mmCIF file of C-alpha atoms in Angstrom:
data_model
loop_
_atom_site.group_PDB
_atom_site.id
_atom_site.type_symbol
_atom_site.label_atom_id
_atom_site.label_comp_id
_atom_site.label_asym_id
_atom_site.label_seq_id
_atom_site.Cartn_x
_atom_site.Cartn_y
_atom_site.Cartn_z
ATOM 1 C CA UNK A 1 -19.439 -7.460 -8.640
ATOM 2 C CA UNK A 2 -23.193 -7.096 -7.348
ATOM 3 C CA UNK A 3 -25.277 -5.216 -10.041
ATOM 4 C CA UNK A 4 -26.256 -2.228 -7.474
ATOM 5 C CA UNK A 5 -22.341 -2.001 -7.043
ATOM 6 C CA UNK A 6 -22.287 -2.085 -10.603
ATOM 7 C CA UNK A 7 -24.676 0.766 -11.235
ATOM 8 C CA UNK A 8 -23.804 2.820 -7.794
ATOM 9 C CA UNK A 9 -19.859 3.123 -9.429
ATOM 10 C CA UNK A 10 -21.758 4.124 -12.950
ATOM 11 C CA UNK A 11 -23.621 6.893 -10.785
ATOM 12 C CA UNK A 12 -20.356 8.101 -9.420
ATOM 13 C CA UNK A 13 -18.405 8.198 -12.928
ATOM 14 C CA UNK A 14 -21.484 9.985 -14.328
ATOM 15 C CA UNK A 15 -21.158 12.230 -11.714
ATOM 16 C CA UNK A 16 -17.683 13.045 -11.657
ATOM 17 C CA UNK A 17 -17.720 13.734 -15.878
ATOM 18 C CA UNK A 18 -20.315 15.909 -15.250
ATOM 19 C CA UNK A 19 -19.144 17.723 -12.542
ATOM 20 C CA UNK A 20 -15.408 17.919 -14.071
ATOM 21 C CA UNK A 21 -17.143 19.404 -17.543
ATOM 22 C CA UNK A 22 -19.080 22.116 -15.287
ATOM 23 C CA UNK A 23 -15.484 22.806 -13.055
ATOM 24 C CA UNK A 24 -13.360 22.848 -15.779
ATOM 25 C CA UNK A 25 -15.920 25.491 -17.948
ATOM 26 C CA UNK A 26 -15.661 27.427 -14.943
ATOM 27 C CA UNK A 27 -11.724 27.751 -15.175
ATOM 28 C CA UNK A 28 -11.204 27.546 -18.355
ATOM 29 C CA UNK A 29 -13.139 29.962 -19.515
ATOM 30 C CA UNK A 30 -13.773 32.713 -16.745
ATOM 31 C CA UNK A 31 -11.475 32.527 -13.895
ATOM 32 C CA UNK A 32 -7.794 31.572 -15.619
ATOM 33 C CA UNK A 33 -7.988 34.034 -18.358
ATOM 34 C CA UNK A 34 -8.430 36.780 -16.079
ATOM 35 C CA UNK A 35 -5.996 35.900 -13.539
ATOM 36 C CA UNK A 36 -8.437 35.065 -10.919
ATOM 37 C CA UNK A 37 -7.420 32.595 -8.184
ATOM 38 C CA UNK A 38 -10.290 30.924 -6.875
ATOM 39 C CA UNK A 39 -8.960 29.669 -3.969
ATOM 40 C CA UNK A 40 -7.916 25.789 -3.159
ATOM 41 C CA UNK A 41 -5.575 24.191 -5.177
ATOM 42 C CA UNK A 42 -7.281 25.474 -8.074
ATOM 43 C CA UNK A 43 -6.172 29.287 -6.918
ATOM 44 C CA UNK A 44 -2.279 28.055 -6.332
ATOM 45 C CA UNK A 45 -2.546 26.545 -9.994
ATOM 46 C CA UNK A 46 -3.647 29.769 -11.424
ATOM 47 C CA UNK A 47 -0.842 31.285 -10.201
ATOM 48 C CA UNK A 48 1.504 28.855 -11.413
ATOM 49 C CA UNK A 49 -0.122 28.663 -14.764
ATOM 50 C CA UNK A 50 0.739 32.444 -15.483
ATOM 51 C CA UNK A 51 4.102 31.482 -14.409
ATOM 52 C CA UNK A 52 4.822 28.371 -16.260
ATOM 53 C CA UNK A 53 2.191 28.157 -18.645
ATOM 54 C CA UNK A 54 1.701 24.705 -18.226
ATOM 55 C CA UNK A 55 -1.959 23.552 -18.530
ATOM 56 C CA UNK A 56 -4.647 24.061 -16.055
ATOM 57 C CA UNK A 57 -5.524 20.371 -15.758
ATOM 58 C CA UNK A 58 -1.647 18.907 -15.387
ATOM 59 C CA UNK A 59 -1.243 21.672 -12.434
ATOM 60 C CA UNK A 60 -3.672 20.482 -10.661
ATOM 61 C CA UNK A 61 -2.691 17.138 -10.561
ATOM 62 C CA UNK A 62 0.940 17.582 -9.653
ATOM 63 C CA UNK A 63 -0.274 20.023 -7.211
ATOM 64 C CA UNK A 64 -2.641 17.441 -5.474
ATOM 65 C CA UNK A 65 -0.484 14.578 -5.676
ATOM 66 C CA UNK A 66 1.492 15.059 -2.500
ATOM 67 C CA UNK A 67 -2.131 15.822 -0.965
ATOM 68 C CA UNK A 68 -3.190 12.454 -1.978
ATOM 69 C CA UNK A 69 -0.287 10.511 -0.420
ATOM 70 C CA UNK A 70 -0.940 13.002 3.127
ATOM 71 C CA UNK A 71 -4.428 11.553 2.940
ATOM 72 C CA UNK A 72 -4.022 8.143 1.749
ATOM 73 C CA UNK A 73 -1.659 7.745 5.464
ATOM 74 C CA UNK A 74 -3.765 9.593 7.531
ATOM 75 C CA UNK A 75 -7.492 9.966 6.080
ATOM 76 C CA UNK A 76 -7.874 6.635 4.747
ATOM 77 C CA UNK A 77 -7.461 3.935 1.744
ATOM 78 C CA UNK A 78 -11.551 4.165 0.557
ATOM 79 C CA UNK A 79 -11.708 8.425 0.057
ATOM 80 C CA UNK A 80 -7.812 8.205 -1.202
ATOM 81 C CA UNK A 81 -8.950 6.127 -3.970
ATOM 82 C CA UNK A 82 -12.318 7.944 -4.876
ATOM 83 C CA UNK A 83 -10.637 11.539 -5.039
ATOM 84 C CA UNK A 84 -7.846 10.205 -6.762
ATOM 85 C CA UNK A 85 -10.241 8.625 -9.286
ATOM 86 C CA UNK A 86 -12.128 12.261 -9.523
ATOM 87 C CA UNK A 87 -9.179 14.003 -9.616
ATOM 88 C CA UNK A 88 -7.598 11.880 -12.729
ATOM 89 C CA UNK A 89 -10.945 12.652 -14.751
ATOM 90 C CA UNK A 90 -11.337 16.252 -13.175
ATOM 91 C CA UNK A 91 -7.545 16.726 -15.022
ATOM 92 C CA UNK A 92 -8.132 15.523 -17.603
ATOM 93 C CA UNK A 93 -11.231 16.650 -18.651
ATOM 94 C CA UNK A 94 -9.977 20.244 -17.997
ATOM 95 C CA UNK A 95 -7.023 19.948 -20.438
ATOM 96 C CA UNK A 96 -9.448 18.861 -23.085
ATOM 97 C CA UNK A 97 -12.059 21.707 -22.493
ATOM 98 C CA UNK A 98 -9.015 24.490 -22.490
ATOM 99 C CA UNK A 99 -7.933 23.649 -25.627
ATOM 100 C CA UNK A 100 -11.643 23.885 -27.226
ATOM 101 C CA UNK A 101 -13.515 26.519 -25.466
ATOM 102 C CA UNK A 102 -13.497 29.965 -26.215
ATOM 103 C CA UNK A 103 -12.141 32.336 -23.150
ATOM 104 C CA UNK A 104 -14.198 35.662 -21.253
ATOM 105 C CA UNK A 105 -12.049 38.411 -20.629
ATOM 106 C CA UNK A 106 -14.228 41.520 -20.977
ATOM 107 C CA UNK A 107 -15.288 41.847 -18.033
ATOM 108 C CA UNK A 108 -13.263 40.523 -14.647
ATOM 109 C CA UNK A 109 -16.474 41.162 -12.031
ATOM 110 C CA UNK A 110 -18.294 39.298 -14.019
ATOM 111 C CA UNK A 111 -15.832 36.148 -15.023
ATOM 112 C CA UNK A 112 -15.215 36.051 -11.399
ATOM 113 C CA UNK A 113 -19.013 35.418 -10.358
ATOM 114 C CA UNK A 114 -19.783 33.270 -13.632
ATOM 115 C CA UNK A 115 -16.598 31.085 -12.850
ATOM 116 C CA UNK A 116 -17.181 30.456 -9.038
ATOM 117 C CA UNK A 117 -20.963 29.932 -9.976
ATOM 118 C CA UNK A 118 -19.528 26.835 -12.225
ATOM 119 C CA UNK A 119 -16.456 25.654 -10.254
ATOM 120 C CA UNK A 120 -19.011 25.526 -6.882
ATOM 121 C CA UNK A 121 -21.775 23.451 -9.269
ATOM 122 C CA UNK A 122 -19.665 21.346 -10.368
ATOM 123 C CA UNK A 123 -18.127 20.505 -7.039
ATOM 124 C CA UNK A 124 -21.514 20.280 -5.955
ATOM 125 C CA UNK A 125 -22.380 17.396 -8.279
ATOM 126 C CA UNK A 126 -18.892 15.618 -7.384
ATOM 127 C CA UNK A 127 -19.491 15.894 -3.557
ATOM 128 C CA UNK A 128 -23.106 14.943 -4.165
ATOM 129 C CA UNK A 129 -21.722 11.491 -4.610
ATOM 130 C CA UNK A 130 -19.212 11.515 -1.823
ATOM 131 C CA UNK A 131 -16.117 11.917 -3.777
ATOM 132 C CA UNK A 132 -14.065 15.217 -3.266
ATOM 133 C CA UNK A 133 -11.764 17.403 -6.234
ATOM 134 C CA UNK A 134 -9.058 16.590 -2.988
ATOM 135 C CA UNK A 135 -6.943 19.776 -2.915
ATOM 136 C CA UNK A 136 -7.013 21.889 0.753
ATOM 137 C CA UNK A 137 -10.258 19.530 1.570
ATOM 138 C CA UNK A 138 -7.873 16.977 2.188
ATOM 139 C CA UNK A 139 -5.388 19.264 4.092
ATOM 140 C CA UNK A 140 -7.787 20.887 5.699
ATOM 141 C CA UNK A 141 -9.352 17.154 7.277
ATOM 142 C CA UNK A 142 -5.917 16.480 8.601
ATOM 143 C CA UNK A 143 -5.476 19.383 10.202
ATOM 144 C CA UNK A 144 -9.038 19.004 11.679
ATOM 145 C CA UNK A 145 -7.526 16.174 13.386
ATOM 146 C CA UNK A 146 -5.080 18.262 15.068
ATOM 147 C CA UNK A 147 -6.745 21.602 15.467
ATOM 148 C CA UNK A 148 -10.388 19.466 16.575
ATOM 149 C CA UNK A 149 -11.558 22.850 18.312
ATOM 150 C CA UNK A 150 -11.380 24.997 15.343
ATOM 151 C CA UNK A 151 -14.478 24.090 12.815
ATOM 152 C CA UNK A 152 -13.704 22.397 9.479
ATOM 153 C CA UNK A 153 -14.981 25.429 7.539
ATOM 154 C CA UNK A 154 -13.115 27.828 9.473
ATOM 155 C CA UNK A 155 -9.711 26.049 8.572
ATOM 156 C CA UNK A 156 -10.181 26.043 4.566
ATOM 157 C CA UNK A 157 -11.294 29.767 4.410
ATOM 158 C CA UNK A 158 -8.153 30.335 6.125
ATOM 159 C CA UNK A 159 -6.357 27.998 3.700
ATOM 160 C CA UNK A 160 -8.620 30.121 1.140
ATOM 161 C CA UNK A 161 -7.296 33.443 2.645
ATOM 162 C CA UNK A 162 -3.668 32.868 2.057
ATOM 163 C CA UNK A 163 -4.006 31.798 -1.377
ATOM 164 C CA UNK A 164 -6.113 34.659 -2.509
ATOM 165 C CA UNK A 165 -3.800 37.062 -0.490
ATOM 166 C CA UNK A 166 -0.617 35.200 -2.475
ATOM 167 C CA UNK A 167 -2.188 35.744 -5.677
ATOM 168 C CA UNK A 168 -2.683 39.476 -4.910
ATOM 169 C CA UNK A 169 1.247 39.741 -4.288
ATOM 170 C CA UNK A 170 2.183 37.761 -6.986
ATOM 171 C CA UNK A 171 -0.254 39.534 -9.531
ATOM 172 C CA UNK A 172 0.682 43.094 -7.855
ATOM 173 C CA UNK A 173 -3.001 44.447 -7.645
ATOM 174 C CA UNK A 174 -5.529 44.825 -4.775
ATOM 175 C CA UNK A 175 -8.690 44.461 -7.772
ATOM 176 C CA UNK A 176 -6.667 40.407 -8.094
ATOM 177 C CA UNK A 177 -7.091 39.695 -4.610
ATOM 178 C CA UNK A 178 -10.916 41.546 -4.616
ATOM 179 C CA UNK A 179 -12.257 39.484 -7.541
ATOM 180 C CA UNK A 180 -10.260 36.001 -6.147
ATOM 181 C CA UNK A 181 -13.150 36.932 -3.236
ATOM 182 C CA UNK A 182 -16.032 37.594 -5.040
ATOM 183 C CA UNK A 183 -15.488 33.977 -6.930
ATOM 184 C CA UNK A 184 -14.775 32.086 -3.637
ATOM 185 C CA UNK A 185 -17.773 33.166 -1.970
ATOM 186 C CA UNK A 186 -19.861 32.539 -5.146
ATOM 187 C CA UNK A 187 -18.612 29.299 -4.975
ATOM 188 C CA UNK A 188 -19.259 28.547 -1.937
ATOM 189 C CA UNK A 189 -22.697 29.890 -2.675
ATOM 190 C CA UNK A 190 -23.259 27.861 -5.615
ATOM 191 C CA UNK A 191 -21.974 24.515 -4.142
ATOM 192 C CA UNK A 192 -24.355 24.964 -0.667
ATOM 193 C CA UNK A 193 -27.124 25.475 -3.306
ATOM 194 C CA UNK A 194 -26.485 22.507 -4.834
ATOM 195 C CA UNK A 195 -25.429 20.055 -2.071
ATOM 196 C CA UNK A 196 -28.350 21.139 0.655
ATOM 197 C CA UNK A 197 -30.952 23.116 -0.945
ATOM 198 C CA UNK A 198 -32.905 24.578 1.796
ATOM 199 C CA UNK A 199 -31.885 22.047 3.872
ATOM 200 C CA UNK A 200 -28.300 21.794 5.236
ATOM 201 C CA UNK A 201 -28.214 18.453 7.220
ATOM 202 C CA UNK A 202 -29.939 14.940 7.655
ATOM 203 C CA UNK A 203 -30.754 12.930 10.221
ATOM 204 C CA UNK A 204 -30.797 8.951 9.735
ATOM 205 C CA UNK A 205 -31.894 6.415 11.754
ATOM 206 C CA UNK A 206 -31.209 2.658 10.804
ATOM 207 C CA UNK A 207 -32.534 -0.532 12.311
ATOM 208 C CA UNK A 208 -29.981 -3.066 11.058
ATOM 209 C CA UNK A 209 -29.576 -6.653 12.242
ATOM 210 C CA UNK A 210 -25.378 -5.673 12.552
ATOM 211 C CA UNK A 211 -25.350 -2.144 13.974
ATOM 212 C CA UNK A 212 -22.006 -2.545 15.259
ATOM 213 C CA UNK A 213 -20.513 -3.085 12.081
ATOM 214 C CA UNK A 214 -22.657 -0.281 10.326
ATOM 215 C CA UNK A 215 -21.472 1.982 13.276
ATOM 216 C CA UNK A 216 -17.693 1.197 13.025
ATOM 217 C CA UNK A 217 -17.773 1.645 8.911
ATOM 218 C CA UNK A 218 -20.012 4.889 9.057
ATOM 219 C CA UNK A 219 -17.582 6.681 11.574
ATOM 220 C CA UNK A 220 -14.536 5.073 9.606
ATOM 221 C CA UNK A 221 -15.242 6.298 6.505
ATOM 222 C CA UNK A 222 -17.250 9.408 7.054
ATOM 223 C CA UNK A 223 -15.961 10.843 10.289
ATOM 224 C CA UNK A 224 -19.824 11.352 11.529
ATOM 225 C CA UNK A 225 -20.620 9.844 14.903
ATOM 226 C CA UNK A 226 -22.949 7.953 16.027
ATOM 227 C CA UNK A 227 -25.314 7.186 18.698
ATOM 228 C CA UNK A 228 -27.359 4.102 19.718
ATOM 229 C CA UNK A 229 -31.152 3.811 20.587
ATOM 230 C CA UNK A 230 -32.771 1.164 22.007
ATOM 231 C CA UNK A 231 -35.002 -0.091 20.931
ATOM 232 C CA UNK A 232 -38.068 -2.901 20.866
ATOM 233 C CA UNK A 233 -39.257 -5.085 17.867
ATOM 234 C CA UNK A 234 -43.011 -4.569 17.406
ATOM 235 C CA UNK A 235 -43.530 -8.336 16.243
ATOM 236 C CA UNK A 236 -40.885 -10.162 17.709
ATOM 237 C CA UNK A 237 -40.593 -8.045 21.100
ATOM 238 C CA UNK A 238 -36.817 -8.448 20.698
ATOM 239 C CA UNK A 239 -34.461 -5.656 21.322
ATOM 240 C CA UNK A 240 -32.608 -3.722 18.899
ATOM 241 C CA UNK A 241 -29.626 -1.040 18.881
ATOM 242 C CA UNK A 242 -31.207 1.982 16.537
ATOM 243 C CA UNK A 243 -28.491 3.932 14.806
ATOM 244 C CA UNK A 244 -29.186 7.523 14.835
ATOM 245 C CA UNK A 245 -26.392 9.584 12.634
ATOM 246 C CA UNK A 246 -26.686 13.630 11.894
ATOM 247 C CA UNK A 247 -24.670 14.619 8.382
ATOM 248 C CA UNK A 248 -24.477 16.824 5.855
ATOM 249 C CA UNK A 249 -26.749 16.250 2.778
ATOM 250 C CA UNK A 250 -23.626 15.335 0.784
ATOM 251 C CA UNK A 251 -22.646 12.160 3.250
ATOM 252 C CA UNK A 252 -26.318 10.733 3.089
ATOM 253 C CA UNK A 253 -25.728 8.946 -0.789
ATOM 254 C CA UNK A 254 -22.110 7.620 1.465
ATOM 255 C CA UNK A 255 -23.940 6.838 3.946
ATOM 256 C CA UNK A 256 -26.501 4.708 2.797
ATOM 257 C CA UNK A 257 -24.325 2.548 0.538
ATOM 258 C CA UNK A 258 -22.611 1.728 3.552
ATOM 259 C CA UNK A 259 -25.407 0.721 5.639
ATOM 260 C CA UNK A 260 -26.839 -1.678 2.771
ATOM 261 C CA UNK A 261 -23.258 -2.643 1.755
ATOM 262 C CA UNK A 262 -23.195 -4.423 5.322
ATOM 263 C CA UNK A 263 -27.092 -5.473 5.538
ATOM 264 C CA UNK A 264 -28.807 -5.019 2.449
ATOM 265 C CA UNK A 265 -32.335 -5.549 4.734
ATOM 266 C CA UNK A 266 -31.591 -2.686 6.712
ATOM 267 C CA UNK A 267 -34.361 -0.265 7.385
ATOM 268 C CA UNK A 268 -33.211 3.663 6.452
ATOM 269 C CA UNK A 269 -35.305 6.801 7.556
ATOM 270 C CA UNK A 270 -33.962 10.057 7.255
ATOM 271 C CA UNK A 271 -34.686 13.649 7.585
ATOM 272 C CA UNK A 272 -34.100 17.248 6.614
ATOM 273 C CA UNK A 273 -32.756 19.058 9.943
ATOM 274 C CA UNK A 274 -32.435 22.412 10.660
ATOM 275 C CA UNK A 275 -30.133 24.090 12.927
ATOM 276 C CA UNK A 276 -27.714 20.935 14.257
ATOM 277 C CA UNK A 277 -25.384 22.479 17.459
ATOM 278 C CA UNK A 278 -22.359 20.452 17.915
ATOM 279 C CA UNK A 279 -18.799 19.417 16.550
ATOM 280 C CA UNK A 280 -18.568 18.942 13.141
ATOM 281 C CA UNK A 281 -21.943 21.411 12.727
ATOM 282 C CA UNK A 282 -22.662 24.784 13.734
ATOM 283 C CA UNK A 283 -21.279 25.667 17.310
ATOM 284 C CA UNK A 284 -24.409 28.159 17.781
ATOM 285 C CA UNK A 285 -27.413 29.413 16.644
ATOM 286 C CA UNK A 286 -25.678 32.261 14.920
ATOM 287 C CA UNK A 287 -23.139 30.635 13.113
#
């Protein structure tokens, strides 16, 4: 193994300990001791938790396992592995933290913003390096591939919707289904914050000596498209197919270790972009 390959999978186990630690502080000690089900897989757990009291961590796993096979058929052997990999330390890392940490249960408003704040920075830092916590991410992706009309973010909050709404029959209380809210949108909040900053999406161009190659592995394994620019060598007056490729700040890290896993001499430039119409992006200006 090359040592960039070496020290890119050292980046993305740093990454997924520290994001897990964050996560798991999140649930352990502000949303599951007050009943609040933050949505996901994490929300359904919660739910089951109260009824089983099995351990946060272990739920989530068994929960996400059938979710993992869905995806490794469908989605794809590469982000199977990786959110199986982040999933495994994600579990595990939250059984350890909810046997040491103390619990918040004075005040529910508040657990519910503090824990969403946590669960959406640590996703944040796990997405950061393209791996996922899996859960309704991965549902939600194959449904996106037969629902391709209805936006990607539109399909989880509806995923979202039904859990909180479950949790509010199951717990018997409107203020359940109110707070599961509040700590979904503060995750979602908290994980924007910390994936795009004040900028939500890239653009990247690539001059590569193989851009078909680059092309077919960046729309395999990130589902981002692609278009070609030609283009002209300034030395050698040769011509050359320019990749241009709009994604989400999170892909770009992906992104880039594909393009040099395939030509290591490729040439990168990318871009903050603002306002990006089209599928997979906003639909308008007021989205």
């Amino acid at each position: 193994m090359k040592k960039e390959s070496v020290l890119e999978f050292l980046k993305d186990i740093g990454a997924d300990i520290i994001g897990s630690v964050v996560f798991a502080i999140g649930v352990t000690v502000f949303t599951t001791p007050n009943n609040i089900a933050p949505g996901g897989v994490t929300g359904i757990a919660t739910i089951f938790h109260s009824i089983t009291g099995m351990q946060m961590g272990t739920l989530t796993f068994l929960l996400n396992i059938p979710l993992i096979l869905l995806g490794l058929f469908i989605i794809g052997k590469r982000f199977t592995v990786s959110t199986f990999r982040t999933l495994l330390i994600l579990s595990v890392t939250t059984n350890i933290l909810e046997g040491i940490l103390p619990i918040y249960t004075e005040n529910a408003l508040v657990a519910s913003i503090f824990g969403g704040a946590a669960i959406g920075i640590g996703m944040g830092i796990i997405f950061l390096r393209g791996s996922t916590t899996g859960g309704t991410d991965i549902l939600g992706r194959v449904l996106l591939r037969y629902f391709q009309h209805i936006p990607l973010g539109k399909i989880l909050l509806a995923i979202d919707f039904f859990i909180v709404s479950a949790a509010g029959f199951y717990y018997g209380t409107l203020d359940a289904a109110l707070y599961a809210l509040v700590s979904v949108y503060v995750t979602e909040r908290a994980m924007d914050s910390v994936l795009y900053g004040f900028n939500e999406t890239r653009i990247a161009y690539v001059v590569t000596e193989h851009p078909l190659e680059v092309a077919r592995r960046v729309m395999d394994e990130t589902e981002r498209g692609i278009t070609y620019l030609r283009g002209e060598g300034g030395f050698q007056r040769n011509e050359k197919l320019v990749i241009m490729c709009a994604m989400p700040s999170r892909q770009f890290s992906k992104f880039k270790r594909i393009v040099l896993e395939v030509d290591h001499a490729a040439f990168i430039m990318v871009a903050p972009a603002s306002n990006v119409i089209g599928e997979g992006f906003k639909q308008t200006f007021d989205d």
